[in-house]
Amino acid sequence: MRFLRGLLRYGPAIALVGWFGWSAVASAQTDPLPSWRDRAAKQAIVKFVQDTTTEGGPSFVPPPERIATFDQDGTLWVEHPMYTQVVYCLERVAAVVKAKPELAKVEPFKTVLSGNREAIAKLPIQDLYKILAATLTGMSVEKFTTEAKAWLDTAKDPRWKRPYTELTYLPMQEVLRYLRDRGYRTYIVTGGGQDFVRVYAETVYGIPPEQVVGTAGATRYSYDKQGNPFLTKEPKLLLNDNDAGKPEGIHLMIGRRPYAAFGNSTGDRQMLEYTRAGDGTRLAMLVLHDDAKREYAYGPATGLPATRVGSFTQALYDEAKRKGWIVISIKNDWKRVFTFEP
Amino acid sequence: MRFLRGLLRYGPAIALVGWFGWSAVASAQTDPLPSWRDRAAKQAIVKFVQDTTTEGGPSFVPPPERIATFDQDGTLWVEHPMYTQVVYCLERVAAVVKAKPELAKVEPFKTVLSGNREAIAKLPIQDLYKILAATLTGMSVEKFTTEAKAWLDTAKDPRWKRPYTELTYLPMQEVLRYLRDRGYRTYIVTGGGQDFVRVYAETVYGIPPEQVVGTAGATRYSYDKQGNPFLTKEPKLLLNDNDAGKPEGIHLMIGRRPYAAFGNSTGDRQMLEYTRAGDGTRLAMLVLHDDAKREYAYGPATGLPATRVGSFTQALYDEAKRKGWIVISIKNDWKRVFTFEP
């Protein structure tokens, strides 16, 4: 019940989702994807849904097998210039150091506390892991959920001055809803932390916790002083849900091969490949960030080398073209990117 | 599609499930649990369902939170004298040795091939692990599924001379269906192999693969000679879904605390404890095997020490009584145990 009460704090987000829900239903008979321009990407989605849900058709998929998987960062919401969860971890460092003051003089915490953005951006990956471990583990799952919710309630993206939970792509929300309306179960399959994404996935995407597959650590069952059991988040990795870890995580957590998969980076390559390797009609799509004005441009759209965040390489682009994975151009395929656009 | 076609081989089992489905619907208004005697256990189940599904009531649980978890071996089907999956592994040894003849002279394979039941029963647990690893890993998930299905189609329990998949408890099938009819999602949370149970859980229990949580090993993503990707089952344990591993596995795979949990052994103790530690109305039940005539009697019903299989200890029995976990007596609470009883 505490979980549900917590969700009520997301009043504005719930109102938005409700509004779009109504909007989608009202226009369902004319256009399930009103924020999409009528180009190849939209046509591929509509054809896939029609083909796999037409009873008696050669590509019909029985409802229990209708699984669609979505990467999150860069596919369902903004990932640039830094993954939201990494922002969360960096901003939690102050609280962690307050509880353990001896960390203030130890790297990488010292650099994070300095607020020097350039120095923080240059921290080696091993230091980033130390920050993730210190801010994401060592507490009960309930305490973690409470802390993450409190942060999501107040933190704002510096560019749009809005809560991170509003930075989801309206066209992708339409795809999620369209697929669910046609009997698909929508899963998030993210390299991000499973517990972190579960905190808001139901409110933001309409995806319940049991349909969030992510990078997951072990928990440890023990008892408090009153003898009540609780689970502690441990700094031990169970599933690295990136690259080959995505199909492995899908097998572990779902046990069925998806019929449709959406991603935006090399970390999604194997998920798309695994999806397409199944029998029958399968859909694989990649979001290309090529709209510096409305969102960001990076990867093959820019000719610049791939960055640590969102590595859509030229090689992945070429593979997609060769194999019939459909590339979604934010600039050309989406009429609107965000719900808050005028 | 291959998966669905495979299921069609379970013609008789599907027919049975269909019949009970119809039967349950027809009698739903009078009695959702017709195979249960009107005693404390049945009354507790009915009261729990009514309390948690009555809108506006103090114990109402919103549908998305309605999760019920069931141990399998000894809770949903027969586990004595040997877990069905262990029988499978022992009977697969011949095929494994045929593929690798050098194993014929190596223990524990030599003992298993000898057919000496007493010697096999005395194999130390480390030898059992070697047999599990040799028969459950090292092949693709598709090959494993095909092999397990083929065995389940033909293997028969020596006492009842029936397929193992028919040895499910009719009263527990009624509980599964009753809970689902009232908006609960039913999960299996088993110490058995997740991939093994997923092979038949949909046909036998109406539980889809994504709602089976079990002991799970890693898989490895690689490519065949034609460049097609596939997943290989690896001998590396990810989740030991017994004891504290059950609540840990529930957090990992479901991310919500159950409102009802059913078990029958010390391996289920923490799952029941974790379930009951949640807010509001929670149900914890244990099946006691005390009916040597219709099924088996072991554990506290007999005064004999706990065995390797199905360790319902006197201590667990006492804890259940002390904490209000409800013990189901097969002898006294169930009018019928199996569907095939006259």
XYZ file of C-alpha atoms in Angstrom:
684
model
C 0.000 0.000 0.000
C 2.921 2.302 0.740
C 3.921 1.778 -2.887
C 0.548 2.958 -4.205
C 0.375 5.924 -1.854
C 3.825 6.906 -3.079
C 2.605 6.885 -6.658
C -0.061 9.454 -5.803
C 2.714 11.975 -5.365
C 3.134 11.845 -9.139
C -0.089 13.785 -9.586
C 0.898 15.740 -12.691
C 2.394 12.716 -14.435
C -0.732 10.655 -13.768
C -2.897 13.450 -15.133
C -0.816 13.570 -18.306
C -0.927 9.829 -18.823
C -4.671 9.871 -18.295
C -5.118 12.622 -20.819
C -3.091 10.854 -23.479
C -4.920 7.648 -22.731
C -8.212 9.327 -23.487
C -6.761 11.020 -26.518
C -5.437 7.739 -27.910
C -8.778 5.986 -27.469
C -10.670 8.841 -29.090
C -8.505 8.741 -32.200
C -7.853 4.987 -32.283
C -10.129 4.350 -35.223
C -8.460 6.960 -37.372
C -4.819 6.929 -36.245
C -3.179 5.049 -33.391
C 0.078 6.975 -33.868
C -0.909 10.647 -34.326
C 2.533 12.021 -33.427
C 4.197 10.076 -36.240
C 4.617 11.344 -39.795
C 3.318 8.927 -42.396
C 6.679 7.490 -43.402
C 8.373 4.088 -43.488
C 8.839 3.783 -39.701
C 5.185 4.414 -38.857
C 4.026 2.221 -41.724
C 6.236 -0.627 -40.483
C 4.752 -0.452 -36.977
C 1.166 -0.399 -38.215
C 1.785 -3.231 -40.682
C 3.491 -5.336 -37.990
C 0.578 -4.885 -35.596
C -2.029 -5.602 -38.258
C -0.181 -8.677 -39.557
C 0.416 -10.252 -36.143
C -3.041 -9.590 -34.715
C -5.234 -10.529 -37.698
C -6.820 -13.838 -36.796
C -6.479 -16.432 -39.526
C -3.690 -14.464 -41.203
C -0.332 -16.115 -41.984
C 1.528 -13.997 -39.403
C -1.011 -14.247 -36.574
C 0.547 -14.414 -33.102
C -1.598 -15.874 -30.283
C -2.117 -13.312 -27.485
C -0.030 -15.126 -24.825
C 3.008 -14.898 -27.118
C 2.632 -11.168 -27.868
C 5.707 -9.718 -26.191
C 7.333 -6.404 -27.127
C 10.535 -5.182 -25.456
C 11.776 -1.612 -25.182
C 15.133 -0.288 -24.168
C 14.610 2.768 -21.954
C 17.430 5.362 -22.096
C 17.383 7.028 -25.502
C 14.473 4.862 -26.665
C 11.625 5.829 -24.319
C 13.128 8.932 -22.716
C 16.090 11.310 -23.011
C 19.513 9.870 -22.169
C 21.675 12.888 -23.038
C 23.985 14.308 -21.817
C 23.892 11.795 -18.940
C 21.687 8.829 -17.990
C 19.088 10.001 -15.464
C 20.080 7.253 -13.055
C 23.688 8.437 -13.138
C 22.502 11.970 -12.339
C 20.584 10.448 -9.432
C 23.663 8.619 -8.152
C 25.852 11.734 -8.409
C 23.270 13.837 -6.580
C 22.925 11.157 -3.860
C 26.648 11.339 -3.093
C 26.153 14.308 -0.727
C 23.694 12.299 1.396
C 25.989 9.268 1.394
C 28.941 11.388 2.546
C 26.794 13.021 5.222
C 26.123 9.549 6.638
C 29.789 8.514 6.249
C 31.870 11.741 6.589
C 35.158 9.876 6.102
C 34.268 9.525 2.388
C 34.536 13.305 1.825
C 38.297 13.088 1.376
C 38.255 9.871 -0.688
C 38.040 9.681 -4.495
C 35.803 9.617 -6.435
C 33.493 11.157 -3.814
C 35.790 14.164 -3.365
C 35.540 15.040 -7.074
C 31.765 14.592 -7.138
C 31.359 16.864 -4.101
C 33.539 19.522 -5.762
C 30.784 20.055 -8.313
C 33.401 20.396 -11.080
C 31.388 19.060 -14.015
C 34.366 18.620 -16.301
C 36.267 16.602 -13.699
C 33.170 14.524 -12.953
C 32.631 13.789 -16.643
C 36.217 12.521 -16.846
C 35.955 10.052 -13.954
C 37.058 6.597 -15.118
C 34.406 3.885 -15.321
C 35.775 2.144 -12.213
C 35.108 5.296 -10.205
C 31.606 5.453 -11.605
C 31.028 1.890 -10.365
C 32.150 2.962 -6.885
C 29.578 5.760 -6.944
C 26.831 3.417 -8.172
C 27.650 0.877 -5.441
C 27.664 3.542 -2.729
C 24.348 5.094 -3.790
C 22.377 2.074 -5.039
C 23.299 -0.650 -2.545
C 23.639 -1.178 1.183
C 20.060 -0.172 2.025
C 16.741 -2.008 2.145
C 14.736 -2.125 -1.082
C 12.035 -0.038 0.634
C 14.504 2.670 1.653
C 15.960 2.747 -1.854
C 12.493 3.104 -3.390
C 11.586 5.925 -0.985
C 14.816 7.813 -1.729
C 14.528 7.413 -5.502
C 10.895 8.558 -5.451
C 11.729 11.614 -3.354
C 14.455 12.583 -5.815
C 12.267 12.051 -8.898
C 9.617 14.274 -7.296
C 11.915 17.277 -7.082
C 14.845 16.886 -9.485
C 14.671 18.726 -12.791
C 16.487 18.371 -16.063
C 18.666 21.485 -16.523
C 17.729 22.069 -20.172
C 13.945 21.767 -20.023
C 13.528 22.648 -16.329
C 11.074 19.797 -15.946
C 11.006 16.565 -13.944
C 12.944 13.794 -15.683
C 9.782 11.715 -15.756
C 8.278 14.179 -18.253
C 11.144 13.686 -20.708
C 9.543 10.663 -22.329
C 8.936 10.593 -26.060
C 5.281 11.065 -26.913
C 5.544 8.984 -30.131
C 6.976 6.037 -28.172
C 4.228 6.357 -25.556
C 1.819 6.008 -28.478
C 3.604 2.836 -29.637
C 3.439 1.346 -26.120
C -0.277 2.049 -25.903
C -1.012 0.897 -29.442
C 0.734 -2.442 -28.835
C -1.051 -2.933 -25.496
C -4.398 -2.107 -27.096
C -3.692 -4.946 -29.528
C -2.919 -7.487 -26.830
C 0.853 -7.094 -26.588
C 2.535 -7.070 -23.210
C 5.126 -4.299 -23.192
C 8.383 -4.886 -21.285
C 11.232 -2.525 -20.558
C 14.596 -4.249 -21.090
C 17.134 -1.707 -19.906
C 20.805 -1.516 -19.105
C 19.710 0.745 -16.268
C 19.027 -0.522 -12.775
C 15.971 -2.754 -12.567
C 15.002 -1.458 -9.127
C 15.433 2.181 -10.192
C 13.267 1.914 -13.313
C 10.598 -0.053 -11.418
C 10.094 2.948 -9.127
C 8.415 4.994 -11.892
C 7.759 2.635 -14.838
C 4.102 2.104 -13.951
C 3.379 5.832 -13.635
C 5.475 7.017 -16.561
C 5.018 4.180 -19.084
C 2.087 2.152 -17.760
C 4.519 -0.766 -17.325
C 4.232 -2.676 -14.019
C 7.338 -3.657 -12.012
C 7.150 -7.308 -13.056
C 7.554 -6.198 -16.695
C 10.770 -4.282 -16.066
C 13.953 -6.261 -16.837
C 17.147 -4.406 -16.053
C 20.624 -4.637 -14.715
C 20.038 -6.332 -11.380
C 22.037 -6.927 -8.250
C 21.565 -9.565 -5.595
C 19.521 -8.868 -2.476
C 20.077 -10.426 0.943
C 17.255 -11.576 3.200
C 17.757 -10.795 6.895
C 15.917 -9.465 9.964
C 15.668 -6.172 11.814
C 15.860 -5.896 15.622
C 12.142 -6.628 15.922
C 12.594 -9.818 13.931
C 10.878 -8.489 10.801
C 12.409 -9.719 7.549
C 13.688 -7.327 4.910
C 15.807 -7.394 1.739
C 19.066 -5.461 1.478
C 20.449 -4.386 -1.901
C 23.909 -5.936 -2.245
C 26.840 -4.758 -4.403
C 26.839 -8.070 -6.272
C 25.849 -8.102 -9.937
C 23.388 -10.810 -11.043
C 22.531 -9.579 -14.524
C 24.341 -6.995 -16.665
C 21.414 -6.228 -18.942
C 23.401 -4.802 -21.841
C 24.572 -6.311 -25.148
C 24.264 -10.145 -24.967
C 22.905 -9.634 -21.440
C 19.633 -8.402 -22.991
C 18.588 -11.673 -24.673
C 19.979 -13.549 -21.653
C 17.889 -11.341 -19.340
C 14.826 -11.801 -21.548
C 15.180 -15.583 -21.283
C 15.696 -15.388 -17.514
C 12.859 -13.009 -16.717
C 10.292 -13.594 -19.484
C 11.137 -16.984 -20.978
C 9.708 -16.052 -24.394
C 11.285 -14.448 -27.449
C 9.859 -10.983 -28.225
C 8.011 -10.312 -31.474
C 9.033 -6.651 -31.464
C 12.060 -4.919 -29.975
C 13.003 -1.239 -29.846
C 16.422 0.180 -28.993
C 18.828 2.977 -29.859
C 22.375 1.802 -29.232
C 24.919 -0.973 -29.608
C 23.759 -2.224 -26.190
C 20.477 -3.182 -27.892
C 22.058 -4.912 -30.893
C 21.753 -8.479 -29.586
C 18.184 -7.925 -28.372
C 17.139 -6.849 -31.861
C 19.096 -9.676 -33.471
C 17.570 -12.272 -31.108
C 14.083 -10.902 -31.740
C 14.454 -11.057 -35.506
C 15.916 -14.591 -35.363
C 12.527 -15.953 -34.270
C 9.975 -17.567 -36.611
C 7.356 -15.503 -38.392
C 6.978 -11.731 -38.485
C 9.293 -9.856 -36.119
C 9.920 -6.136 -35.814
C 13.257 -4.519 -34.872
C 13.577 -0.730 -34.633
C 16.278 1.751 -33.624
C 15.737 5.368 -32.578
C 18.256 7.699 -34.235
C 19.003 10.916 -32.350
C 19.307 13.416 -35.177
C 17.350 16.405 -33.925
C 19.600 18.837 -32.063
C 16.851 21.441 -32.013
C 14.024 19.513 -30.383
C 16.152 16.893 -28.549
C 19.805 15.981 -29.263
C 21.900 14.865 -32.194
C 24.624 12.277 -31.668
C 25.936 9.118 -33.295
C 25.905 8.488 -37.053
C 23.616 11.480 -37.639
C 26.494 13.765 -36.703
C 29.532 11.963 -38.067
C 31.069 12.305 -34.595
C 32.453 9.250 -32.792
C 30.147 7.366 -30.429
C 30.109 8.616 -26.845
C 29.919 6.699 -23.607
C 26.213 7.523 -23.452
C 24.045 6.228 -26.274
C 26.556 4.576 -28.571
C 24.684 4.288 -31.871
C 27.710 3.592 -34.048
C 28.005 3.811 -37.800
C 28.535 0.026 -37.802
C 25.181 -0.476 -36.076
C 23.519 1.882 -38.549
C 24.958 -0.086 -41.473
C 23.923 -3.405 -39.918
C 20.379 -2.106 -39.403
C 20.110 -1.069 -43.052
C 21.526 -4.409 -44.209
C 19.231 -6.535 -42.052
C 15.993 -4.622 -42.394
C 15.944 -3.206 -38.879
C 14.062 0.049 -39.197
C 15.733 3.286 -38.148
C 13.443 5.919 -36.625
C 14.600 9.467 -37.340
C 13.480 11.772 -34.538
C 13.822 14.715 -36.889
C 11.841 13.269 -39.772
C 9.518 10.664 -38.239
C 8.173 12.479 -35.188
C 5.780 15.424 -35.466
C 6.148 16.044 -31.751
C 8.863 14.739 -29.444
C 7.480 15.654 -26.007
C 4.019 16.168 -24.575
C 4.992 19.625 -23.324
C 5.838 20.978 -26.754
C 3.556 23.780 -27.903
C 4.943 -21.098 -32.928
C 7.102 -24.159 -32.387
C 6.356 -23.735 -28.690
C 2.598 -23.779 -29.203
C 2.715 -26.721 -31.573
C 4.706 -28.602 -28.960
C 2.000 -27.992 -26.407
C -0.553 -29.669 -28.642
C 1.158 -32.949 -27.892
C -0.295 -32.669 -24.396
C -3.754 -33.414 -25.759
C -5.111 -35.319 -22.727
C -3.780 -32.773 -20.222
C -5.373 -29.903 -22.165
C -8.665 -31.766 -22.254
C -8.544 -32.244 -18.486
C -7.748 -28.598 -17.823
C -10.593 -27.584 -20.108
C -13.015 -29.823 -18.297
C -12.082 -28.479 -14.891
C -12.285 -24.967 -16.234
C -15.862 -25.562 -17.290
C -16.636 -27.339 -14.063
C -15.235 -24.480 -11.979
C -17.259 -21.875 -13.863
C -20.460 -23.872 -13.568
C -20.136 -24.199 -9.801
C -18.520 -20.821 -9.107
C -21.634 -19.305 -7.626
C -22.120 -22.126 -5.174
C -18.603 -23.323 -4.359
C -15.272 -22.287 -5.887
C -13.461 -25.092 -4.027
C -15.617 -28.220 -4.434
C -12.808 -30.670 -3.633
C -12.228 -29.111 -0.218
C -14.023 -30.157 2.960
C -15.634 -27.238 4.787
C -12.954 -26.834 7.428
C -10.562 -24.112 8.624
C -8.221 -24.272 5.603
C -10.963 -23.832 3.008
C -12.653 -21.153 5.105
C -9.371 -19.236 5.375
C -8.894 -19.241 1.586
C -12.451 -18.079 0.894
C -12.281 -15.385 3.573
C -8.921 -14.133 2.257
C -10.242 -13.868 -1.287
C -13.450 -12.154 -0.207
C -11.643 -9.714 2.092
C -8.997 -8.687 -0.429
C -11.321 -8.367 -3.427
C -14.291 -6.550 -1.843
C -14.109 -2.996 -3.133
C -14.380 -0.422 -0.366
C -13.536 -3.012 2.297
C -10.664 -2.414 4.746
C -8.544 -5.203 3.242
C -9.134 -4.422 -0.426
C -6.104 -5.029 -2.662
C -6.011 -3.208 -6.034
C -5.848 -5.717 -8.933
C -2.281 -4.852 -10.059
C -1.011 -5.824 -6.599
C -2.819 -9.172 -6.459
C 0.060 -11.641 -6.518
C -0.113 -15.206 -5.187
C 2.939 -17.485 -5.167
C 2.990 -21.281 -5.083
C 5.813 -23.667 -4.425
C 5.523 -26.586 -6.847
C 6.956 -29.880 -5.558
C 4.728 -31.180 -2.763
C 2.458 -28.119 -3.021
C 1.010 -28.361 -6.536
C 2.049 -31.893 -7.427
C 3.589 -35.039 -5.927
C 7.238 -34.804 -4.854
C 7.644 -38.256 -3.296
C 9.690 -40.393 -3.322
C 11.805 -38.232 -5.668
C 11.381 -34.821 -7.318
C 10.157 -35.349 -10.873
C 12.993 -33.245 -12.254
C 15.528 -35.485 -10.503
C 13.875 -38.535 -12.078
C 14.211 -36.742 -15.415
C 17.913 -36.063 -14.850
C 18.619 -39.673 -13.820
C 16.762 -41.019 -16.854
C 18.643 -38.598 -19.142
C 22.001 -39.990 -18.006
C 21.836 -42.834 -20.551
C 21.495 -40.344 -23.418
C 24.300 -38.182 -22.043
C 26.609 -41.197 -21.765
C 25.683 -42.305 -25.279
C 26.895 -38.927 -26.538
C 30.011 -39.059 -24.325
C 30.890 -42.774 -23.859
C 33.896 -41.964 -21.662
C 31.455 -41.066 -18.837
C 30.229 -44.683 -18.551
C 33.136 -45.597 -16.288
C 33.080 -42.375 -14.257
C 31.086 -41.797 -11.049
C 28.342 -40.895 -10.462
C 27.282 -41.845 -13.994
C 28.435 -45.440 -13.513
C 26.155 -45.898 -10.486
C 23.188 -44.296 -12.246
C 23.650 -46.574 -15.275
C 23.782 -49.633 -12.986
C 20.106 -49.068 -12.166
C 20.771 -49.974 -8.526
C 18.102 -47.855 -6.855
C 19.543 -48.159 -3.366
C 22.992 -47.040 -4.509
C 21.482 -44.185 -6.517
C 19.445 -43.019 -3.518
C 22.664 -42.903 -1.456
C 24.625 -40.723 -3.886
C 26.021 -37.689 -2.065
C 24.583 -34.294 -2.967
C 27.762 -33.306 -4.845
C 27.249 -36.263 -7.176
C 23.660 -35.201 -7.699
C 24.877 -31.753 -8.756
C 27.174 -33.404 -11.313
C 24.190 -35.253 -12.753
C 22.075 -32.090 -12.842
C 24.861 -30.169 -14.588
C 25.397 -32.929 -17.172
C 21.705 -33.291 -18.009
C 20.403 -29.720 -17.639
C 23.221 -27.626 -19.121
C 25.490 -27.558 -22.140
C 22.677 -27.466 -24.712
C 20.578 -24.707 -26.287
C 17.406 -23.719 -24.469
C 15.399 -24.995 -27.454
C 17.076 -28.414 -27.351
C 16.517 -28.636 -23.599
C 12.826 -27.789 -24.003
C 12.394 -30.380 -26.766
C 14.088 -33.098 -24.703
C 12.128 -32.329 -21.534
C 8.821 -32.295 -23.440
C 9.600 -35.609 -25.104
C 10.322 -37.187 -21.716
C 7.201 -35.747 -20.069
C 5.121 -37.155 -22.942
C 6.198 -40.731 -22.262
C 7.520 -41.071 -18.700
C 5.167 -42.494 -16.086
C 5.148 -42.440 -12.333
C 5.751 -46.036 -11.113
C 2.998 -45.995 -8.468
C 0.078 -44.546 -10.438
C 1.290 -45.568 -13.914
C 0.362 -42.139 -15.214
C 2.284 -39.204 -16.709
C 3.858 -37.053 -14.022
C 1.901 -34.089 -15.337
C -1.310 -35.758 -14.122
C -0.041 -35.975 -10.545
C -1.211 -32.466 -9.682
C -3.519 -31.905 -6.734
C -7.074 -31.152 -7.831
C -7.792 -28.998 -4.731
C -4.757 -26.809 -5.478
C -5.803 -26.466 -9.129
C -9.100 -25.158 -7.759
C -7.239 -22.611 -5.602
C -5.182 -21.431 -8.611
C -8.312 -20.968 -10.691
C -10.301 -19.356 -7.876
C -7.549 -16.785 -7.269
C -7.216 -16.034 -10.991
C -10.988 -15.663 -11.332
C -10.721 -12.989 -8.634
C -7.981 -11.028 -10.384
C -4.912 -12.599 -8.782
C -1.901 -13.416 -10.888
C -0.611 -16.841 -9.854
C 3.145 -17.453 -9.864
C 5.104 -20.636 -9.291
C 8.115 -19.984 -7.037
C 9.975 -23.270 -7.026
C 13.306 -24.667 -5.918
C 13.110 -26.714 -9.112
C 14.654 -25.577 -12.359
C 12.953 -22.540 -13.856
C 13.460 -23.758 -17.432
C 12.165 -27.257 -16.588
C 8.961 -26.068 -14.932
C 8.317 -23.533 -17.709
C 8.105 -26.419 -20.193
C 4.756 -27.612 -18.795
C 3.492 -24.932 -16.359
C 1.106 -23.369 -18.876
C -0.476 -26.700 -19.815
C -0.577 -28.226 -16.357
C -1.311 -25.183 -14.162
C -2.424 -22.470 -16.574
C 0.672 -20.499 -15.519
C 2.643 -18.882 -18.380
C 6.468 -19.064 -18.522
C 6.928 -15.454 -17.388
C 5.129 -16.341 -14.143
C 7.473 -19.196 -13.257
C 10.283 -18.239 -10.869
C 12.702 -21.041 -10.119
C 16.282 -22.013 -9.569
C 17.962 -20.491 -12.595
C 21.310 -20.808 -14.276
C 23.043 -18.400 -16.594
C 22.704 -18.680 -20.350
C 25.307 -17.672 -22.922
C 24.476 -15.901 -26.179
C 26.457 -17.106 -29.179
C 26.063 -18.048 -32.864
C 25.760 -21.248 -34.865
C 27.684 -21.888 -38.095
C 25.040 -20.073 -40.126
C 25.414 -17.010 -37.900
C 22.070 -17.487 -36.147
C 22.097 -16.517 -32.471
C 21.087 -18.971 -29.753
C 21.288 -19.285 -25.957
C 23.226 -22.105 -24.292
C 22.349 -23.266 -20.765
C 25.481 -22.835 -18.640
C 26.446 -24.673 -15.431
C 26.549 -21.375 -13.522
C 23.947 -20.739 -10.834
C 22.231 -17.320 -10.873
C 19.433 -17.933 -8.374
C 19.062 -20.755 -5.841
C 15.325 -20.399 -5.375
C 15.081 -22.112 -1.995
C 14.882 -20.763 1.564
C 15.885 -17.053 1.586
C 16.357 -17.399 -2.178
C 12.562 -17.449 -2.567
C 11.888 -13.884 -1.337
C 15.073 -12.787 -3.112
C 13.837 -14.415 -6.323
C 10.395 -12.853 -5.885
C 11.985 -9.410 -5.621
C 14.191 -10.066 -8.650
C 11.547 -11.509 -10.940
C 8.270 -9.940 -9.753
C 9.259 -6.865 -7.752
C 6.132 -7.017 -5.580
C 5.440 -8.770 -2.284
C 2.814 -11.547 -2.602
C -0.493 -11.353 -0.747
C -0.783 -15.132 -0.569
C 1.877 -17.840 -0.509
C 1.587 -21.622 -0.477
C 4.336 -24.093 0.363
C 5.009 -27.419 2.042
C 8.565 -27.455 3.358
C 11.298 -25.574 5.172
C 12.438 -24.328 1.751
C 9.234 -22.263 1.679
C 9.560 -20.840 5.213
C 11.057 -17.480 4.221
C 8.587 -16.994 1.367
C 5.679 -17.410 3.790
C 7.356 -15.198 6.385
C 8.074 -12.465 3.804
C 4.505 -12.638 2.514
C 3.007 -12.299 5.983
C 5.347 -9.410 6.870
C 3.538 -7.169 4.368
C 0.829 -4.651 5.288
C -2.824 -5.665 5.374
C -4.337 -9.102 4.935
C -1.870 -11.789 3.859
C -2.349 -15.542 3.587
C 0.323 -18.185 4.284
C -0.464 -21.894 3.907
C 1.466 -25.157 4.138
C 0.425 -28.508 2.673
C 0.951 -31.359 5.156
C 1.488 -34.787 3.622
C -0.428 -37.027 6.028
C -2.312 -39.355 3.696
C -0.320 -42.509 2.993
C -3.322 -44.158 1.387
C -4.240 -41.583 -1.266
C -0.802 -39.900 -1.581
C 2.121 -40.088 0.907
C 2.722 -39.450 4.590
C 6.003 -37.874 5.697
C 7.217 -35.131 8.001
C 5.537 -34.226 11.296
C 2.448 -36.309 10.430
C 4.548 -39.439 10.837
C 6.904 -38.581 13.676
C 9.754 -39.649 11.401
C 12.717 -37.331 10.771
C 12.600 -35.022 7.750
C 13.954 -36.501 4.520
C 15.966 -34.880 1.777
C 12.775 -34.525 -0.249
C 10.019 -32.399 1.253
C 11.438 -31.415 4.623
C 8.364 -30.293 6.561
C 9.976 -30.400 9.997
C 8.300 -30.401 13.390
C 9.896 -26.980 13.968
C 8.175 -25.597 10.853
C 4.895 -27.118 11.984
C 5.221 -25.454 15.393
C 6.153 -22.113 13.820
C 3.135 -22.285 11.516
C 0.798 -22.898 14.453
C 2.410 -20.075 16.443
C 2.256 -17.526 13.615
C -1.124 -18.314 12.165
C 0.136 -19.914 8.970
C -2.541 -22.399 8.025
C -1.677 -26.073 7.666
C -3.603 -27.989 4.997
C -4.104 -31.646 5.891
C -4.350 -33.730 2.730
C -6.129 -36.435 4.683
C -8.717 -34.197 6.323
C -9.051 -31.146 4.089
C -9.208 -32.694 0.624
C -12.198 -34.720 -0.557
C -10.263 -35.731 -3.655
C -6.519 -35.530 -4.194
C -6.242 -36.268 -7.941
C -8.521 -35.806 -10.916
C -8.166 -39.476 -11.814
C -9.574 -40.742 -8.531
C -12.870 -42.586 -8.900
